[in-house]
Coordinates of C-alpha atoms in Angstrom, one line a residue:
Chain A
X75 CA 6.2 46.2 -36.2
X76 CA 3.0 44.0 -36.9
X77 CA 5.2 41.2 -37.3
X78 CA 7.0 42.0 -34.0
X79 CA 3.9 42.1 -32.3
X80 CA 2.5 38.9 -33.3
X81 CA 6.0 36.7 -33.1
X82 CA 5.7 38.5 -29.2
X83 CA 2.5 37.0 -28.7
X84 CA 3.1 33.6 -30.0
X85 CA 6.1 33.2 -28.1
X86 CA 3.7 34.6 -24.9
X87 CA 1.2 32.0 -25.7
X88 CA 3.8 28.8 -26.8
X89 CA 5.6 30.3 -23.2
X90 CA 2.0 30.2 -21.2
X91 CA 0.9 26.8 -22.8
X92 CA 4.0 25.1 -21.6
X93 CA 3.5 25.9 -18.3
X94 CA 0.3 24.7 -18.2
X95 CA 1.2 21.6 -19.2
X96 CA 4.3 21.3 -17.1
X97 CA 2.2 21.8 -14.1
X98 CA -0.8 19.9 -15.1
X99 CA 1.8 16.8 -15.1
X100 CA 3.4 17.6 -11.7
X101 CA 0.1 18.1 -9.4
X102 CA -1.2 15.0 -7.8
X103 CA -4.9 13.5 -9.2
X104 CA -5.6 10.6 -7.4
X105 CA -8.2 8.3 -9.2
X106 CA -6.8 5.3 -8.7
X107 CA -9.7 3.5 -7.0
X108 CA -8.2 0.7 -5.1
X109 CA -5.8 2.6 -3.2
X110 CA -7.9 3.1 -0.4
X111 CA -5.9 1.8 2.1
X112 CA -3.3 3.5 4.0
X113 CA 0.1 1.1 3.4
X114 CA 1.7 3.2 1.1
X115 CA 1.3 6.2 3.2
X116 CA 3.6 5.3 5.6
X117 CA 6.3 2.8 4.1
X118 CA 9.7 3.5 5.7
X119 CA 12.5 3.1 3.1
X120 CA 13.4 0.1 5.2
X121 CA 11.5 -2.3 2.9
X122 CA 13.4 -2.4 -0.2
X123 CA 16.8 -3.5 2.1
X124 CA 17.6 -6.4 2.2
X125 CA 18.4 -7.7 6.1
X126 CA 21.0 -10.6 5.9
X127 CA 20.2 -11.6 9.2
X128 CA 23.6 -12.6 11.6
X129 CA 24.8 -16.0 9.8
X130 CA 25.0 -17.7 12.9
X131 CA 22.3 -20.1 12.1
X132 CA 19.9 -19.4 14.7
X133 CA 16.6 -18.9 14.5
X134 CA 14.6 -17.0 17.2
X135 CA 10.8 -17.5 17.8
X136 CA 9.2 -15.0 20.6
X137 CA 5.2 -15.2 21.5
X138 CA 3.0 -14.3 24.3
X139 CA 3.0 -16.7 27.3
X140 CA 2.9 -20.4 26.6
X141 CA 0.6 -21.3 29.0
X142 CA -2.4 -20.4 26.4
X143 CA -2.6 -23.3 24.1
X144 CA -2.6 -20.9 21.5
X145 CA 0.8 -19.5 21.4
X146 CA 2.4 -22.9 22.8
X147 CA 1.3 -24.3 19.6
X148 CA 2.5 -21.3 17.3
X149 CA 5.8 -21.9 19.0
X150 CA 5.7 -25.7 18.3
X151 CA 5.1 -25.5 15.0
X152 CA 7.6 -22.9 14.3
X153 CA 10.4 -24.7 16.0
X154 CA 9.5 -27.9 14.2
X155 CA 9.4 -26.0 10.8
X156 CA 12.6 -24.3 11.6
X157 CA 14.5 -27.4 13.1
X158 CA 13.3 -29.2 10.0
X159 CA 14.9 -26.5 8.0
X160 CA 18.2 -26.9 9.5
X161 CA 18.1 -24.0 11.9
X162 CA 18.7 -24.0 15.8
X163 CA 16.1 -22.9 17.5
X164 CA 16.0 -20.2 20.4
X165 CA 12.4 -19.7 22.0
X166 CA 10.8 -16.6 24.4
X167 CA 8.0 -15.7 25.8
X168 CA 7.9 -11.6 26.3
X169 CA 4.2 -12.4 28.3
X170 CA 2.9 -8.6 26.7
X171 CA 5.5 -6.9 28.2
X172 CA 7.4 -4.4 25.5
X173 CA 10.2 -4.2 27.6
X174 CA 10.4 -7.7 28.2
X175 CA 10.2 -8.2 24.0
X176 CA 13.1 -6.0 23.6
X177 CA 15.3 -7.8 25.6
X178 CA 14.4 -10.9 23.9
X179 CA 15.1 -8.9 20.2
X180 CA 18.6 -8.3 22.1
X181 CA 19.4 -11.0 22.5
X182 CA 18.3 -12.7 19.4
X183 CA 21.3 -9.4 18.0
X184 CA 23.8 -10.6 19.8
X185 CA 23.1 -14.1 19.0
X186 CA 23.5 -13.3 15.2
X187 CA 20.3 -14.7 14.4
X188 CA 19.3 -15.7 11.1
X189 CA 15.5 -14.3 11.6
X190 CA 13.0 -13.9 14.3
X191 CA 9.4 -14.9 14.5
X192 CA 7.2 -12.8 16.7
X193 CA 4.0 -12.9 17.9
X194 CA 4.3 -9.3 19.2
X195 CA 3.9 -7.0 22.5
X196 CA 1.8 -4.9 21.1
X197 CA 0.7 -2.9 17.7
X198 CA 2.9 0.7 18.9
X199 CA 5.0 -0.6 21.7
X200 CA 6.8 -3.4 19.5
X201 CA 7.8 -0.8 16.9
X202 CA 10.9 0.8 18.2
X203 CA 11.7 -3.7 19.0
X204 CA 11.6 -4.1 15.3
X205 CA 13.2 -1.6 14.1
X206 CA 16.7 -2.5 16.3
X207 CA 16.6 -5.8 14.7
X208 CA 15.9 -4.4 11.4
X209 CA 19.1 -2.0 12.0
X210 CA 20.9 -5.0 13.3
X211 CA 20.4 -6.4 9.9
X212 CA 17.9 -9.2 11.3
X213 CA 14.7 -9.6 9.4
X214 CA 11.2 -10.1 11.8
X215 CA 8.3 -12.2 10.7
X216 CA 5.2 -11.0 12.3
X217 CA 2.5 -13.7 13.4
X218 CA -1.2 -13.5 14.6
X219 CA -0.9 -9.8 15.6
X220 CA 0.1 -6.6 13.2
X221 CA 1.8 -3.6 13.9
X222 CA 0.7 0.1 13.6
X223 CA 3.5 0.2 10.7
X224 CA 4.4 -1.1 7.4
X225 CA 7.5 -1.6 5.7
X226 CA 9.6 -2.8 9.0
X227 CA 9.0 -6.0 9.5
X228 CA 9.5 -8.4 5.9
X229 CA 6.1 -10.0 6.7
X230 CA 2.8 -10.1 8.7
X231 CA 0.6 -13.0 8.6
X232 CA -2.4 -12.8 10.6
X233 CA -5.6 -14.3 10.8
X234 CA -8.7 -12.9 9.1
X235 CA -10.7 -12.4 12.0
X236 CA -13.8 -10.6 10.3
X237 CA -13.9 -13.6 8.0
X238 CA -13.9 -16.0 10.6
X239 CA -16.6 -14.1 12.9
X240 CA -18.6 -13.8 9.7
X241 CA -18.2 -17.3 8.5
X242 CA -19.3 -18.5 12.4
X243 CA -22.3 -16.0 12.3
X244 CA -23.8 -17.2 9.7
X245 CA -23.5 -20.8 11.0
X246 CA -25.6 -18.8 14.2
X247 CA -28.5 -18.0 11.8
X248 CA -29.1 -20.9 10.1
X249 CA -28.9 -22.7 13.8
X250 CA -31.2 -19.7 15.3
X251 CA -33.6 -20.5 12.4
X252 CA -33.0 -16.3 11.1
X253 CA -34.9 -15.9 14.1
X254 CA -35.2 -14.8 17.8
X255 CA -33.5 -12.6 20.2
X256 CA -29.8 -13.3 21.3
X257 CA -27.1 -11.8 23.4
X258 CA -23.3 -10.9 22.8
X259 CA -20.3 -11.1 25.0
X260 CA -17.7 -8.4 23.7
X261 CA -14.0 -9.0 24.9
X262 CA -11.8 -6.0 26.0
X263 CA -12.8 -3.3 24.5
X264 CA -9.4 -1.6 24.0
X265 CA -8.4 -4.6 22.0
X266 CA -8.8 -4.3 18.2
X267 CA -10.5 -7.6 17.3
X268 CA -12.7 -7.0 20.0
X269 CA -14.3 -4.8 17.7
X270 CA -13.3 -6.3 14.5
X271 CA -14.9 -9.6 15.5
X272 CA -18.0 -7.8 16.7
X273 CA -18.8 -6.0 13.6
X274 CA -18.4 -8.7 11.5
X275 CA -21.2 -10.9 13.9
X276 CA -23.0 -8.2 13.0
X277 CA -22.8 -7.6 9.4
X278 CA -24.1 -10.7 8.8
X279 CA -26.8 -11.2 11.9
X280 CA -28.2 -7.8 11.2
X281 CA -29.3 -8.4 7.9
X282 CA -31.7 -10.6 9.2
X283 CA -34.8 -8.8 10.4
X284 CA -36.3 -11.3 12.5
X285 CA -33.2 -11.5 14.8
X286 CA -33.0 -8.9 17.7
X287 CA -29.6 -8.4 19.9
X288 CA -31.3 -7.8 23.3
X289 CA -27.6 -7.2 25.2
X290 CA -24.4 -6.8 24.5
X291 CA -21.8 -6.5 27.5
X292 CA -18.3 -7.4 27.7
X293 CA -16.9 -10.0 29.4
X294 CA -13.1 -9.2 28.8
X295 CA -12.4 -12.2 27.1
X296 CA -12.2 -14.4 30.4
X297 CA -14.4 -17.3 31.6
X298 CA -15.7 -16.4 34.6
X299 CA -16.6 -12.9 33.8
X300 CA -18.8 -14.6 30.9
X301 CA -20.5 -17.2 33.4
X302 CA -21.3 -13.9 35.6
X303 CA -22.4 -11.5 33.0
X304 CA -24.3 -15.1 31.0
X305 CA -26.5 -15.3 34.4
X306 CA -27.1 -11.6 34.6
X307 CA -28.5 -11.5 31.1
X308 CA -30.0 -15.1 31.2
X309 CA -32.1 -13.3 34.9
X310 CA -32.7 -10.0 32.8
X311 CA -33.2 -11.8 29.3
X312 CA -35.4 -15.5 29.6
X313 CA -36.3 -15.2 26.5
X314 CA -33.2 -15.3 24.5
X315 CA -32.0 -18.3 22.6
X316 CA -28.7 -17.3 21.5
X317 CA -25.6 -16.4 22.5
X318 CA -22.6 -15.0 20.5
X319 CA -19.1 -14.5 22.3
X320 CA -16.3 -12.6 20.8
X321 CA -13.8 -15.7 21.6
X322 CA -14.1 -19.3 22.7
X323 CA -12.9 -18.9 26.2
X324 CA -15.9 -16.7 27.0
X325 CA -18.1 -19.1 24.9
X326 CA -17.1 -21.8 27.7
X327 CA -18.4 -19.4 30.1
X328 CA -21.5 -18.7 28.6
X329 CA -21.8 -22.7 28.0
X330 CA -21.5 -23.4 31.6
X331 CA -23.7 -20.7 32.7
X332 CA -26.7 -21.9 30.6
X333 CA -26.1 -25.6 31.3
X334 CA -26.4 -24.4 35.6
X335 CA -29.6 -21.9 34.5
X336 CA -31.0 -25.6 32.5
X337 CA -30.9 -23.7 29.2
X338 CA -28.8 -26.3 27.4
X339 CA -30.8 -25.4 24.1
X340 CA -29.2 -22.0 23.8
X341 CA -27.3 -21.6 20.9
X342 CA -24.0 -20.5 21.1
X343 CA -20.9 -19.7 19.2
X344 CA -17.3 -18.0 20.0
X345 CA -13.8 -17.6 18.1
X346 CA -10.5 -19.0 18.0
X347 CA -10.9 -22.6 17.4
X348 CA -9.5 -23.9 20.8
X349 CA -9.9 -27.7 21.9
X350 CA -12.2 -26.5 24.7
X351 CA -14.7 -25.1 22.4
X352 CA -14.5 -28.6 20.0
X353 CA -15.0 -30.7 22.9
X354 CA -18.2 -28.6 23.6
X355 CA -19.4 -28.6 19.8
X356 CA -18.9 -32.4 19.7
X357 CA -21.3 -32.7 22.3
X358 CA -23.5 -30.5 21.0
X359 CA -23.1 -27.9 23.7
X360 CA -21.5 -25.2 21.5
X361 CA -22.6 -24.2 17.9
X362 CA -19.7 -23.8 16.3
X363 CA -16.6 -21.5 16.7
X364 CA -13.8 -20.2 13.7
X365 CA -10.7 -21.4 14.1
X366 CA -7.6 -19.1 13.5
X367 CA -5.1 -21.3 12.0
X368 CA -2.0 -20.4 14.1
X369 CA -0.7 -23.6 13.0
X370 CA -0.6 -22.6 9.4
X371 CA 0.4 -19.6 10.3
X372 CA 3.6 -19.8 12.1
X373 CA 4.5 -22.7 9.4
X374 CA 4.2 -19.8 6.8
X375 CA 6.5 -17.4 8.6
X376 CA 9.2 -19.8 9.3
X377 CA 9.4 -20.7 5.2
X378 CA 9.0 -17.3 4.2
X379 CA 11.7 -15.8 6.5
X380 CA 14.2 -19.3 5.4
X381 CA 13.3 -18.4 2.0
X382 CA 13.9 -14.5 2.4
X383 CA 17.5 -15.0 3.6
X384 CA 18.2 -17.4 1.7
X385 CA 17.6 -15.7 -2.0
X386 CA 18.8 -12.4 -1.0
X387 CA 15.4 -10.8 0.1
X388 CA 13.0 -12.0 -2.6
X389 CA 10.3 -13.2 -0.4
X390 CA 8.3 -16.7 -1.3
X391 CA 5.9 -16.6 -4.6
X392 CA 6.2 -12.9 -3.9
X393 CA 4.4 -12.6 -1.3
X394 CA 3.3 -9.4 0.0
X395 CA 3.8 -7.8 3.5
X396 CA 0.5 -7.5 5.0
X397 CA -1.2 -11.6 4.0
X398 CA -4.7 -12.8 5.7
X399 CA -4.8 -15.9 6.6
X400 CA -8.6 -16.9 6.6
X401 CA -10.4 -18.3 9.4
X402 CA -12.5 -22.0 8.8
X403 CA -15.6 -22.0 10.4
X404 CA -15.9 -25.4 13.0
X405 CA -19.2 -26.7 13.3
X406 CA -20.6 -30.3 14.3
X407 CA -19.8 -31.1 10.7
X408 CA -16.4 -30.5 10.6
X409 CA -14.9 -30.4 14.1
X410 CA -13.1 -34.1 14.1
X411 CA -10.6 -32.2 12.2
X412 CA -10.0 -30.0 14.7
X413 CA -7.2 -30.8 17.7
X414 CA -4.8 -28.0 18.6
X415 CA -5.7 -25.8 16.3
X416 CA -4.8 -27.6 13.8
X417 CA -7.8 -28.7 11.2
X418 CA -6.6 -31.8 8.7
X419 CA -8.5 -32.4 6.0
Chain B
X16 CA 4.1 51.5 -27.3
X17 CA 1.8 52.6 -24.6
X18 CA -0.7 49.8 -25.6
X19 CA 2.2 47.4 -25.9
X20 CA 3.3 47.7 -22.5
X21 CA -0.3 46.9 -21.7
X22 CA -0.4 43.9 -23.3
X23 CA 2.7 43.0 -22.3
X24 CA 1.9 43.5 -18.4
X25 CA -1.8 41.8 -19.4
X26 CA -0.1 38.1 -20.9
X27 CA 2.8 38.4 -17.7
X28 CA -0.1 38.4 -15.2
X29 CA -1.8 36.2 -17.2
X30 CA 1.3 34.0 -16.8
X31 CA 1.7 34.7 -13.7
X32 CA -1.9 33.6 -12.7
X33 CA -1.3 30.0 -14.7
X34 CA 1.6 29.2 -12.9
X35 CA 0.2 29.7 -9.5
X36 CA -2.6 27.5 -10.2
X37 CA -0.6 25.0 -11.8
X38 CA 2.2 24.7 -9.7
X39 CA 0.3 22.1 -7.5
X40 CA -1.1 24.9 -5.0
X41 CA -4.6 23.3 -6.4
X42 CA -4.7 19.8 -6.3
X43 CA -7.6 17.3 -7.8
X44 CA -8.9 15.0 -5.3
X45 CA -11.6 12.6 -6.2
X46 CA -14.6 12.8 -4.1
X47 CA -14.4 10.7 -0.9
X48 CA -10.9 10.6 -1.1
X49 CA -10.0 13.6 0.9
X50 CA -9.4 11.6 3.8
X51 CA -6.5 11.0 2.7
X52 CA -5.1 14.2 2.9
X53 CA -6.7 15.4 6.0
X54 CA -6.1 12.1 7.8
X55 CA -10.0 11.5 8.1
X56 CA -10.2 8.8 6.6
X57 CA -14.0 7.5 6.7
X58 CA -14.1 4.7 4.5
X59 CA -17.7 3.9 3.2
X60 CA -18.0 0.5 0.8
X61 CA -21.5 1.1 -1.0
X62 CA -19.3 4.1 -2.2
X63 CA -16.3 1.8 -3.5
X64 CA -18.8 -0.4 -4.7
X65 CA -20.8 1.3 -6.7
X66 CA -17.6 3.2 -8.2
X67 CA -16.1 0.1 -9.9
X68 CA -19.4 -2.3 -10.2
X69 CA -20.5 -1.3 -13.8
X70 CA -16.9 -0.4 -14.9
X71 CA -14.6 -3.6 -13.8
X72 CA -16.8 -6.0 -11.7
X73 CA -19.4 -6.8 -14.3
X74 CA -17.3 -7.0 -17.1
X75 CA -14.7 -8.9 -15.3
X76 CA -17.4 -11.5 -14.2
X77 CA -19.6 -11.9 -17.2
X78 CA -16.1 -11.6 -19.3
X79 CA -14.7 -14.8 -17.8
X80 CA -17.6 -16.6 -16.8
X81 CA -17.1 -21.1 -17.8
X82 CA -20.1 -22.9 -18.6
X83 CA -21.3 -24.6 -15.5
X84 CA -22.8 -28.0 -16.9
X85 CA -18.7 -28.6 -18.4
X86 CA -17.1 -27.9 -15.3
X87 CA -19.7 -30.1 -13.0
X88 CA -19.6 -32.7 -16.2
X89 CA -15.6 -32.8 -16.3
X90 CA -15.8 -32.5 -12.6
X91 CA -17.5 -35.9 -12.0
X92 CA -18.7 -34.6 -8.8
X93 CA -15.2 -33.8 -7.3
X94 CA -15.0 -30.1 -8.0
X95 CA -11.9 -30.0 -5.9
X96 CA -10.1 -32.0 -9.4
X97 CA -11.0 -28.8 -11.5
X98 CA -9.5 -26.1 -9.3
X99 CA -6.7 -25.4 -11.8
X100 CA -10.0 -23.1 -13.0
X101 CA -10.7 -21.7 -9.6
X102 CA -10.1 -18.0 -8.7
X103 CA -8.7 -17.4 -4.5
X104 CA -9.0 -14.1 -2.7
X105 CA -5.5 -13.1 -1.3
X106 CA -6.1 -14.4 2.5
X107 CA -8.1 -17.3 1.2
X108 CA -7.3 -20.9 0.9
X109 CA -11.2 -21.4 -1.0
X110 CA -11.6 -22.2 -4.1
X111 CA -13.9 -19.5 -5.6
X112 CA -15.8 -20.2 -9.5
X113 CA -17.1 -18.2 -12.3
X114 CA -20.0 -20.0 -14.0
X115 CA -22.8 -19.3 -16.5
X116 CA -25.5 -21.3 -17.4
X117 CA -29.2 -22.1 -18.4
X118 CA -31.7 -24.0 -17.3
X119 CA -35.1 -24.7 -15.6
X120 CA -36.4 -23.4 -12.3
X121 CA -37.2 -26.1 -10.1
X122 CA -37.8 -24.7 -6.6
X123 CA -38.3 -21.6 -4.9
X124 CA -36.9 -21.5 -1.5
X125 CA -38.3 -18.6 0.3
X126 CA -38.2 -20.1 3.9
X127 CA -35.6 -17.6 5.1
X128 CA -34.5 -14.5 4.3
X129 CA -31.5 -16.3 2.5
X130 CA -33.7 -17.4 -0.4
X131 CA -32.6 -19.2 -3.1
X132 CA -33.7 -20.9 -6.3
X133 CA -33.0 -24.1 -7.3
X134 CA -32.2 -25.0 -11.2
X135 CA -32.5 -28.1 -13.2
X136 CA -29.8 -26.8 -15.2
X137 CA -29.5 -27.5 -19.0
X138 CA -26.6 -30.4 -20.5
X139 CA -26.2 -31.3 -16.6
X140 CA -27.7 -34.5 -15.3
X141 CA -25.8 -35.0 -12.1
X142 CA -26.6 -35.3 -8.5
X143 CA -25.5 -31.7 -7.3
X144 CA -28.2 -29.6 -5.9
X145 CA -27.3 -25.7 -8.5
X146 CA -29.2 -23.6 -6.3
X147 CA -28.8 -19.4 -7.7
X148 CA -29.7 -16.9 -4.7
X149 CA -32.2 -14.4 -4.4
X150 CA -32.0 -12.4 -1.2
X151 CA -33.0 -10.6 0.5
X152 CA -29.7 -11.7 2.1
X153 CA -27.1 -13.1 0.1
X154 CA -24.8 -15.4 2.0
X155 CA -20.5 -15.5 1.8
X156 CA -18.3 -13.6 -0.5
X157 CA -18.0 -15.4 -3.5
X158 CA -18.0 -12.4 -5.7
X159 CA -15.4 -10.5 -4.0
X160 CA -13.3 -13.3 -3.7
X161 CA -13.5 -14.5 -7.4
X162 CA -12.7 -10.3 -8.9
X163 CA -8.8 -10.4 -9.4
X164 CA -8.9 -6.5 -9.2
X165 CA -9.8 -6.5 -6.5
X166 CA -6.8 -6.7 -3.2
X167 CA -7.1 -7.0 0.8
X168 CA -3.4 -4.8 0.4
X169 CA -5.4 -2.4 -0.9
X170 CA -7.6 -1.9 1.8
X171 CA -7.2 -0.6 5.5
X172 CA -8.1 -3.5 7.5
X173 CA -10.4 -6.4 7.4
X174 CA -13.4 -4.8 8.7
X175 CA -13.3 -2.7 5.5
X176 CA -12.5 -5.9 3.2
X177 CA -15.3 -7.7 4.9
X178 CA -17.4 -4.4 4.2
X179 CA -17.0 -4.4 0.2
X180 CA -18.2 -8.3 0.0
X181 CA -20.9 -7.1 1.7
X182 CA -22.1 -4.0 0.0
X183 CA -21.2 -6.2 -3.2
X184 CA -24.0 -8.5 -2.5
X185 CA -26.2 -5.9 -1.3
X186 CA -25.5 -4.4 -5.1
X187 CA -26.6 -7.8 -5.9
X188 CA -30.5 -8.2 -3.9
X189 CA -30.7 -4.4 -5.8
X190 CA -29.7 -3.9 -9.3
X191 CA -29.4 -7.8 -10.0
X192 CA -32.3 -9.5 -8.3
X193 CA -34.4 -6.1 -7.7
X194 CA -38.3 -6.4 -7.5
X195 CA -38.4 -10.1 -8.5
X196 CA -41.7 -11.7 -7.8
X197 CA -41.2 -15.6 -6.4
X198 CA -45.0 -16.6 -6.7
X199 CA -44.8 -17.8 -10.6
X200 CA -40.8 -18.9 -10.7
X201 CA -41.6 -22.7 -10.7
X202 CA -41.5 -23.9 -14.8
X203 CA -39.8 -20.6 -15.7
X204 CA -36.5 -20.8 -17.4
X205 CA -33.5 -18.7 -16.0
X206 CA -30.3 -17.7 -17.5
X207 CA -27.5 -17.0 -15.1
X208 CA -24.1 -15.6 -14.9
X209 CA -22.3 -15.5 -11.2
X210 CA -20.0 -17.2 -8.6
X211 CA -19.6 -19.8 -6.1
X212 CA -17.3 -20.7 -3.3
X213 CA -16.4 -24.2 -3.0
X214 CA -17.7 -25.7 -0.2
X215 CA -19.5 -29.0 -1.1
X216 CA -19.8 -31.2 -4.1
X217 CA -23.7 -31.3 -3.6
X218 CA -24.7 -28.1 -2.8
X219 CA -23.5 -25.2 -5.6
X220 CA -24.8 -21.6 -4.2
X221 CA -24.3 -19.0 -7.2
X222 CA -24.5 -15.5 -6.5
X223 CA -25.8 -14.2 -9.7
X224 CA -24.0 -11.2 -11.6
X225 CA -26.8 -12.0 -14.5
X226 CA -30.2 -12.9 -14.0
X227 CA -32.6 -13.0 -16.4
X228 CA -36.1 -15.4 -16.6
X229 CA -37.9 -15.4 -18.9

């Protein structure tokens, strides 16, 4: 009787212990400090599936309107690289219209394109078009702009806007001798890059207690609006000695407004690396800009696409999907190396 | 006999309870990561850096630092020739070096908040100006970009990635530099370990992880 009881107790306690052990194993612990990203949470199964392309030897390059020099450079460099690698190139502009973008993607599918290089028409609006290409076995390589989904495109190669804005903000603080009042022109406040760049500017400048932002207004990335806003700011705050701008187009407008108001001493920075900004930096009217290396990005995308389709879906040098390319701070020291968004050492 | 039944019941209940707690109804969630489950994620770079500073940053940097004087001498005024000893962040083409050295402080520059000392480096007689940042503002992202365990892909976006570097630099000012009195530093010995981004062969601007004045 006693033995039986003991045996029962032992068996039960063993069962209890075992149940606790298995339970510990199956409960999820999250002690990995570096897994703060969301990239793992929304990955779809398409990542692992090889998209071989249509085999026609045609490469599609789809960008926003090429009337903008930035996108024209992208298209030109990607086309050149693809031709060099032996592809027949077809280009198209979606003009930031998602339905137009879908038509272009459908044309690529009909043409049995080997791959699509895409500067897309919206982080959410583009997902269905890219999904359609993937369903047809055609891989998309995204440049310049990200989409809000991982695991769908093979690569998303974008400029590191935060790093670029922070780098040129450092040059701005030096030019301002680490003190004084300044104003900020923001881009379209609905755009992700507007906040990314502004936050990065301030992550640097706000560390200097003697620098004070006295006015912050949106000029919608637009040159004419930037001119008008700057005029008004100068009237209300004649004591400012610097203006930080979310892009070069606004910086050009601000520079013109300052020149017309007799304030050519103003320290002005932008972001992008346009030839217009380069000219103003050369003539001393702007302190600097952050070059987004769109030419390099376009070239990388084509090289990665070519490697991917020719190697059963292996990515070049095992690069990850999300890739950042650092900007280069451009000042009077190195502006001579910049032309048409290409920086030549 | 009754006793036995009660005992069995108690054990059965205990067993059932253990199954319930064990079966994933209770999840162990690390403080600060609740948002991954609720969807309301707020990233705090300061907390993130504090969580790996002692355990990962300091050991990695001090562990892989190479002698700065030897590096400069072997580079012969052109650090691009020794880029095989450099580290790169995922996004960057800028080379970052992790170095250590000793020397004598020959100048203290606090003319701007981005203060630094100029060091006469033991074992080096070249032209480069060896500078160690002392804050209160630390420039650049050299430390973050030298660390191999950190990866942009693990962060949500560019802003968080930048915030990590800003927090690392704040940690350097607070914990490594601390309450440094700059009045009588010139002429004193300095023992440092740190990182610099290669932007020029003329100025080596080091962000320190070890900073000992004697």
